[in-house]
Each structure stands twice: as structure tokens, then as C-alpha cells.
Coordinates of C-alpha atoms in Angstrom, one line a residue:
M1 CA -53.6 -15.7 30.0
K2 CA -55.7 -12.5 30.2
E3 CA -52.7 -10.1 29.8
L4 CA -51.5 -11.6 26.6
R5 CA -54.9 -11.2 24.9
H6 CA -54.8 -7.5 25.6
I7 CA -51.1 -6.7 25.2
A8 CA -51.2 -6.2 21.4
Q9 CA -54.2 -3.8 21.6
T10 CA -52.5 -1.9 24.4
R11 CA -49.2 -1.5 22.6
E12 CA -51.0 -0.2 19.5
Q13 CA -53.0 2.2 21.5
V14 CA -49.9 3.5 23.3
L15 CA -48.2 4.2 19.9
A16 CA -51.2 6.1 18.7
W17 CA -51.2 8.1 22.0
A18 CA -47.5 8.8 21.7
I19 CA -47.8 10.1 18.1
E20 CA -50.8 12.3 19.0
K21 CA -49.0 13.7 22.0
A22 CA -45.8 14.3 20.1
E23 CA -47.5 16.3 17.4
R24 CA -49.8 18.2 19.8
D25 CA -47.7 18.9 22.9
Y26 CA -44.1 18.6 21.5
P27 CA -44.3 19.8 17.9
G28 CA -40.9 19.4 16.1
Q29 CA -39.2 17.9 19.2
I30 CA -39.6 14.2 18.5
C31 CA -37.5 13.0 15.5
L32 CA -38.4 9.3 15.5
M33 CA -40.3 6.5 17.2
I34 CA -38.7 3.1 16.9
Q35 CA -40.1 -0.4 17.4
S36 CA -38.2 -3.7 17.9
L37 CA -40.5 -6.6 18.3
N38 CA -38.2 -9.5 19.0
L39 CA -38.5 -9.3 22.8
R40 CA -42.3 -9.0 22.7
F41 CA -44.7 -11.9 23.3
P42 CA -45.6 -13.6 20.0
E43 CA -49.2 -12.2 20.4
E44 CA -47.8 -8.7 20.2
R45 CA -45.8 -8.9 17.1
A46 CA -48.5 -8.4 14.6
V47 CA -49.2 -4.7 15.5
P48 CA -46.9 -1.7 15.5
S49 CA -45.7 -0.3 18.8
I50 CA -43.1 1.9 20.3
D51 CA -39.9 0.8 22.1
F52 CA -38.2 4.1 22.3
F53 CA -38.2 7.6 20.7
V54 CA -35.5 9.9 19.5
P55 CA -35.9 13.5 20.7
A56 CA -34.3 16.4 18.9
D57 CA -31.2 17.5 20.8
G58 CA -32.1 19.3 24.0
F59 CA -35.6 17.8 24.3
A60 CA -35.0 14.5 26.1
D61 CA -37.7 15.1 28.8
T62 CA -40.8 15.0 26.7
L63 CA -42.6 11.7 26.1
S64 CA -40.7 9.5 28.6
R65 CA -43.2 7.6 30.7
T66 CA -43.4 4.3 32.6
F67 CA -46.9 3.0 33.5
I68 CA -49.1 -0.1 33.7
I69 CA -52.3 -0.6 31.8
D70 CA -54.5 -3.6 32.6
G71 CA -51.5 -5.5 33.9
V72 CA -49.2 -4.6 31.0
G73 CA -46.1 -2.6 31.9
V74 CA -45.1 0.0 29.4
D75 CA -41.8 1.9 29.2
V76 CA -41.7 4.8 26.6
Y77 CA -38.1 6.1 26.8
A78 CA -35.7 8.3 25.0
R79 CA -32.5 7.4 23.2
S80 CA -30.5 10.4 21.9
W81 CA -28.9 10.5 18.5
A82 CA -25.6 10.3 20.3
R83 CA -26.6 7.0 21.9
L84 CA -27.8 5.7 18.5
E85 CA -24.4 6.5 17.2
E86 CA -23.0 4.3 20.0
M87 CA -25.4 1.5 19.0
A88 CA -24.3 1.7 15.4
E89 CA -20.7 1.4 16.6
L90 CA -21.7 -1.7 18.6
N91 CA -20.7 0.0 21.8
D92 CA -24.2 -0.5 23.3
Y93 CA -25.4 -3.6 25.0
N94 CA -28.7 -3.7 23.0
A95 CA -27.4 -4.2 19.5
H96 CA -30.6 -5.8 18.5
L97 CA -32.4 -2.4 18.8
M98 CA -30.3 -1.1 15.9
G99 CA -30.2 -4.3 13.9
E100 CA -33.9 -5.1 14.2
G101 CA -35.4 -1.6 14.9
T102 CA -37.9 -0.1 12.4
V103 CA -39.3 3.4 12.2
V104 CA -43.0 3.7 13.1
Y105 CA -43.0 7.5 13.2
A106 CA -40.7 10.1 11.7
R107 CA -40.8 13.9 12.1
S108 CA -39.3 14.1 8.6
E109 CA -37.8 12.0 5.8
E110 CA -34.4 13.4 6.8
D111 CA -34.8 11.9 10.3
R112 CA -35.8 8.6 8.8
Q113 CA -32.8 8.5 6.4
R114 CA -30.5 9.5 9.3
F115 CA -31.6 6.4 11.2
L116 CA -31.4 4.2 8.1
A117 CA -27.8 5.5 7.6
L118 CA -26.9 4.4 11.1
Q119 CA -28.4 1.0 10.4
A120 CA -26.3 0.8 7.2
R121 CA -23.1 1.7 9.2
F122 CA -24.0 -1.0 11.8
R123 CA -24.3 -3.7 9.0
A124 CA -21.1 -2.5 7.4
H125 CA -19.3 -3.0 10.7
L126 CA -20.7 -6.6 10.9
A127 CA -19.0 -7.3 7.6
D128 CA -15.6 -6.0 8.8
P129 CA -13.7 -8.9 10.5
A130 CA -11.1 -6.6 12.0
F131 CA -13.7 -4.3 13.5
M132 CA -15.8 -7.1 14.9
Y133 CA -12.8 -8.9 16.3
Q134 CA -12.0 -5.8 18.4
K135 CA -15.6 -5.8 19.6
A136 CA -15.2 -9.5 20.5
L137 CA -12.1 -8.7 22.6
E138 CA -14.0 -5.9 24.4
R139 CA -16.8 -8.3 25.3
L140 CA -14.3 -10.9 26.5
D141 CA -12.7 -8.3 28.7
T142 CA -16.0 -7.4 30.2
A143 CA -16.7 -11.1 30.8
M144 CA -13.4 -11.6 32.6
R145 CA -14.0 -8.6 34.8
L146 CA -17.4 -9.9 35.8
Y147 CA -15.9 -13.3 36.5
Q148 CA -13.3 -11.7 38.8
Q149 CA -16.1 -9.9 40.7
G150 CA -18.0 -13.1 41.1
L151 CA -15.0 -14.8 42.7
F152 CA -15.5 -12.7 45.8
E153 CA -19.2 -13.3 46.3
E154 CA -20.5 -15.8 48.7
N155 CA -24.3 -15.5 48.1
L156 CA -25.4 -18.1 45.7
G157 CA -27.8 -15.7 43.9
R158 CA -25.2 -13.1 43.3
V159 CA -22.7 -15.7 42.0
R160 CA -25.4 -17.0 39.7
M161 CA -26.0 -13.5 38.4
Y162 CA -22.3 -12.9 37.7
A163 CA -21.9 -16.3 36.1
G164 CA -25.0 -15.6 33.9
Y165 CA -23.6 -12.3 32.7
V166 CA -20.2 -13.9 32.1
A167 CA -21.9 -16.4 29.8
D168 CA -23.9 -13.5 28.2
Y169 CA -20.8 -11.4 27.4
L170 CA -18.8 -14.4 26.2
A171 CA -21.6 -15.3 23.9
Q172 CA -21.6 -11.7 22.6
A173 CA -17.8 -12.1 22.0
I174 CA -18.4 -15.2 20.0
A175 CA -21.2 -13.6 18.0
C176 CA -18.9 -10.6 17.2
A177 CA -16.2 -13.0 16.0
N178 CA -18.8 -14.5 13.7
G179 CA -19.7 -11.0 12.4
D180 CA -23.1 -11.4 14.0
Y181 CA -25.3 -10.2 16.9
F182 CA -28.1 -11.6 18.9
R183 CA -31.5 -10.6 17.4
Y184 CA -33.2 -11.6 20.7
S185 CA -30.6 -9.9 23.0
Q186 CA -29.7 -12.3 25.8
V187 CA -32.8 -14.4 26.0
S188 CA -32.3 -16.9 23.1
Q189 CA -28.5 -17.0 22.9
L190 CA -28.2 -20.8 22.8
E191 CA -30.7 -21.1 19.9
E192 CA -28.9 -18.3 18.0
L193 CA -25.5 -19.7 18.7
A194 CA -26.6 -22.8 16.8
R195 CA -26.0 -20.9 13.5
M196 CA -22.5 -19.7 14.5
R197 CA -19.0 -21.1 14.9
T198 CA -18.5 -21.6 18.7
P199 CA -15.8 -22.9 21.0
E200 CA -16.1 -26.7 21.5
G201 CA -18.3 -27.5 24.4
F202 CA -19.3 -23.9 25.0
C203 CA -23.1 -24.4 24.5
A204 CA -23.1 -27.5 26.7
A205 CA -21.4 -25.5 29.5
Y206 CA -23.9 -22.6 29.0
E207 CA -26.8 -25.1 29.3
A208 CA -25.2 -26.5 32.5
L209 CA -25.3 -23.0 34.0
Y210 CA -29.1 -23.3 34.1
R211 CA -28.9 -26.2 36.5
A212 CA -25.8 -25.4 38.5
D213 CA -26.8 -25.5 42.2
S214 CA -23.7 -24.2 44.0
A215 CA -21.4 -21.2 43.9
A216 CA -18.4 -23.6 43.2
A217 CA -20.1 -25.2 40.2
L218 CA -21.0 -21.8 38.8
R219 CA -17.5 -20.5 39.1
T220 CA -16.0 -23.6 37.6
L221 CA -18.3 -23.4 34.6
A222 CA -17.7 -19.6 34.2
E223 CA -13.9 -20.0 34.3
W224 CA -14.0 -22.9 31.8
M225 CA -16.2 -20.8 29.4
V226 CA -13.8 -17.9 29.7
R227 CA -10.8 -20.1 28.9
Q228 CA -12.5 -21.7 25.9
T229 CA -13.6 -18.4 24.5
R230 CA -10.2 -16.8 24.8
A231 CA -8.7 -19.8 22.9
F232 CA -11.4 -19.6 20.3
L233 CA -10.8 -15.9 19.7
E234 CA -7.0 -16.4 19.4
E235 CA -7.6 -19.2 16.9
N236 CA -10.0 -17.0 14.9
R237 CA -7.9 -13.8 14.9
P238 CA -8.3 -12.2 11.5
P239 CA -5.2 -11.6 9.5
R240 CA -3.5 -8.4 10.4
P241 CA -3.6 -5.8 7.6
E242 CA -0.4 -5.5 5.7
K243 CA 1.6 -2.5 6.9
T244 CA 5.2 -1.4 7.1
P245 CA 6.1 -0.8 10.7
D246 CA 8.2 2.2 11.7
W247 CA 11.2 0.3 12.9
N248 CA 12.8 3.6 14.1
G249 CA 9.9 3.7 16.6
L250 CA 11.0 0.3 18.0
A251 CA 14.5 1.7 18.2
G252 CA 13.3 4.6 20.3
W253 CA 11.4 2.2 22.5
Y254 CA 14.5 0.0 23.0
Q255 CA 16.8 2.9 23.7
E256 CA 14.5 3.9 26.5
L257 CA 13.8 0.4 27.8
S258 CA 17.4 -0.7 27.6
Y259 CA 17.8 0.8 31.1
T260 CA 15.3 -1.8 32.4
W261 CA 17.4 -4.7 31.2
L262 CA 20.3 -3.0 33.0
R263 CA 18.2 -2.9 36.2
I264 CA 17.3 -6.6 35.9
R265 CA 21.0 -7.5 35.5
Y266 CA 21.9 -5.3 38.5
Y267 CA 19.3 -6.7 40.8
C268 CA 19.9 -10.3 39.7
A269 CA 23.6 -9.7 40.7
Q270 CA 22.4 -8.3 44.1
N271 CA 20.1 -11.4 44.6
D272 CA 17.2 -9.0 45.0
F273 CA 14.4 -11.1 43.6
R274 CA 11.7 -8.6 44.7
R275 CA 13.0 -5.9 42.4
V276 CA 13.9 -8.4 39.7
F277 CA 10.2 -9.5 39.7
A278 CA 8.9 -6.0 39.7
W279 CA 11.0 -4.9 36.7
G280 CA 10.4 -8.2 35.0
I281 CA 6.6 -7.8 35.0
F282 CA 7.0 -4.3 33.7
L283 CA 9.3 -5.4 30.9
Q284 CA 7.1 -8.3 30.0
Q285 CA 4.1 -6.0 29.5
E286 CA 6.2 -3.7 27.3
L287 CA 7.5 -6.7 25.3
D288 CA 3.9 -7.8 24.7
V289 CA 2.9 -4.4 23.5
V290 CA 5.7 -4.0 20.9
A291 CA 5.4 -7.6 19.7
E292 CA 1.7 -6.8 18.9
E293 CA 2.5 -3.4 17.4
F294 CA 5.4 -4.5 15.2
G295 CA 4.2 -8.0 14.4
F296 CA 7.1 -10.1 15.6
P297 CA 6.6 -13.3 17.7
P298 CA 5.9 -12.8 21.4
I299 CA 9.0 -12.8 23.6
D300 CA 8.4 -14.8 26.8
L301 CA 10.6 -13.3 29.5
L302 CA 8.8 -14.2 32.7
S303 CA 8.4 -18.0 32.3
R304 CA 12.1 -18.3 33.1
Y305 CA 11.9 -16.2 36.3
D306 CA 13.2 -18.2 39.3
P307 CA 13.8 -16.4 42.6
D308 CA 16.2 -19.1 43.6
D309 CA 18.3 -19.0 40.4
L310 CA 18.6 -15.3 39.4
P311 CA 21.8 -15.8 37.4
A312 CA 19.9 -18.0 35.0
F313 CA 17.1 -15.5 34.7
A314 CA 19.7 -12.7 34.1
A315 CA 21.1 -14.8 31.3
W316 CA 17.7 -15.3 29.8
S317 CA 16.8 -11.6 30.2
D318 CA 20.0 -10.8 28.3
E319 CA 18.9 -13.2 25.5
T320 CA 15.6 -11.4 25.1
E321 CA 17.5 -8.1 24.8
R322 CA 19.6 -9.7 22.1
Q323 CA 16.4 -10.8 20.3
I324 CA 15.2 -7.2 20.2
R325 CA 18.6 -5.9 18.9
A326 CA 18.6 -8.7 16.2
I327 CA 15.2 -7.5 15.0
L328 CA 16.5 -4.0 14.7
T329 CA 19.6 -5.1 12.9
E330 CA 17.5 -7.2 10.5
H331 CA 15.5 -4.1 9.5
G332 CA 18.6 -1.9 9.0
V333 CA 18.0 0.3 12.0
K334 CA 21.0 2.1 13.5
L335 CA 20.7 2.8 17.2
A336 CA 21.7 6.1 18.7
E337 CA 24.4 4.4 20.7
Y338 CA 27.7 5.9 21.9
A339 CA 30.8 4.5 23.6
D340 CA 31.0 7.4 26.0
F341 CA 29.8 11.0 26.5
A342 CA 32.7 12.4 24.5
E343 CA 31.4 10.5 21.4
F344 CA 27.9 11.6 22.1
A345 CA 29.0 15.3 22.4
R346 CA 30.9 15.1 19.1
E347 CA 27.9 13.6 17.4
N348 CA 25.4 16.0 19.0
P349 CA 27.0 19.5 19.1

């Protein structure tokens, strides 16, 4: 293939051009030039090249160019220091550019060391299970939103695109849970997943995406992969750091939310299942939040919701309230609770 024989030479020439132009036309304005060879053709990897440059603050519009030389497309683009910070925090899609990037030009040793410090921070995050688990959850959330968007598409090509990105972000979530990242971005994920712990059957489903020939098949595979990854992350949740919760904070939450339990009792008595449902979903979300924050077992309110048997749901709702009060009693918390306003006034002059 003619292009491959010339790509390496072209890349090397472009780097030399970029360095010369930076020093001649933009003196002091280009901090770094970075290469990351993993997405290059094998024939290109033996020579230095430029993937992106880092301009000094306020000088983004300098070397940026896109062009084609002898059939080879070239994109010389800028990444700000702020964006490199995001990469180091694993908030950028292209984590491999931080993990695999090397400096091919530096304005100063200070600039080089600044980049190396960001790489060190990146690698320190990889070794932090709690940090990486949070990043895994963020990738999972993105995958679920993409799956939902794909549900409303009819065009096969667009469903295929959404399903592909669902698989991509789920794979990233799995990599994060492994304290790892994809050195070849999205293009070799199955090969790279082979070195990681993965949900059972995930790689086979990913492989099946390549051959799926209908929107229904793509959606089914994407949904199954989401479910498997969610279960995998839950099973591999790192231990929570030991901390002493502020149980008075839970008391304040309960004193505010106790009115919601009162609402549910009232509307159950009125047989108003619409409002019972509305306040029930609100209270369930609040219960989920405090269970996570204070480290007690989840309280499942809504599984007992039955619009045709609201008295039973009211009784169960009361039971969940008793569970919260029991937790507070267990931890020695005294509620700001008064029999009537006269008692409140005496205690709060």
C-alpha cells in the first residue's frame, strides 16, 4: 500500500516542520509537543511524530492545522494545560494520550516536568480503587444514557452506532474497575480486556455486536451488556473507607422527611394512589441517598407499593419509618421532637 510506505517519513517531516515553525514564528508560545503512537499504523511507530501540542495560556491559535500530504491525513491540534489536567483526572475520553504520550519537544525543562507530573498523577489515580470505581460508575452512567437514546432510533446504522458506543463505555467502566485503561483507545478493547477481570459473557456479547444485523438484536445485546456490567461493578465495589457518620445529620434529614411519611399515610387513607405513588418515589430516592451516605442497608419502600391495597402499603411505609427511628436510637441520637407547641416554646424560648 503506497500510503503506508510514506506515512512514517511524512510524520517525521511534519514534526520537524512543527518544531521549526514553533521556534521561528511562535517563540515562547508552544510549551510541548506530544506523540502517542498506539493508534498509528505499525509502519509509523519507529519514528517520532506529533499528535498534539500544548500552547502557553492564551496562545491556542498557533500551530493548529489539518491537511493531507500524499494521501496521508494529518491533524496537528492543541490541547490546553486545563485539558491535560482533565486527562490526568480521567475525565477525558482519550486516556491513552496521557498514559502513553511522550514528549518530543519541550519549550523548557519546567514544561516537560509539568507534563510528567500530570502523568504521575494519572498513574496514582489508577492505583486508587475508590477513585477508579467512581470513574467506572461515570462511564456506566454514560453507557446507560446512550442506550436510552438508541431505544428511540429506527435507522439501523444509528442504532448500530449507539450500541457500539454503549459497548465502548461499558468496556471503559470495566477497565476503570480494574484500575486500568485502554492503551489503544476503543479499537482493540477485546484484546485488552483479555488481561482484565470482566463480567461473565461480556466479551462474547461484544463480539456478537460486530455481526448483529438488526436493530432489535443490537438493542438486546446492548441491554444485556449494561445489566452484566452493573452487576459486575456492584460485586466489585471497593470497601468503603472507615468513617464515623454524623448521625445528627440523619436526624435532621428525618425531621424534615417525617412529613413525607405523614403525606403517604394521609393519601393512603384517601385511596389517592396517584399522590401516594408520587410521594413514594420521592421518599425512595431520599432513602437510597441516606443509606449510601450513612452506610446502613438499603430500605426498599416501593416494592410493596400496590394501588389496589394502599392500607398494606401504608403499613409498610410506617415500618420503613420505624427502621429509620431505630437506627437513630441505636446511635444515641435524640430527636428534636415535641408533644405540642407549648412544649416546643418552653424548650425554645
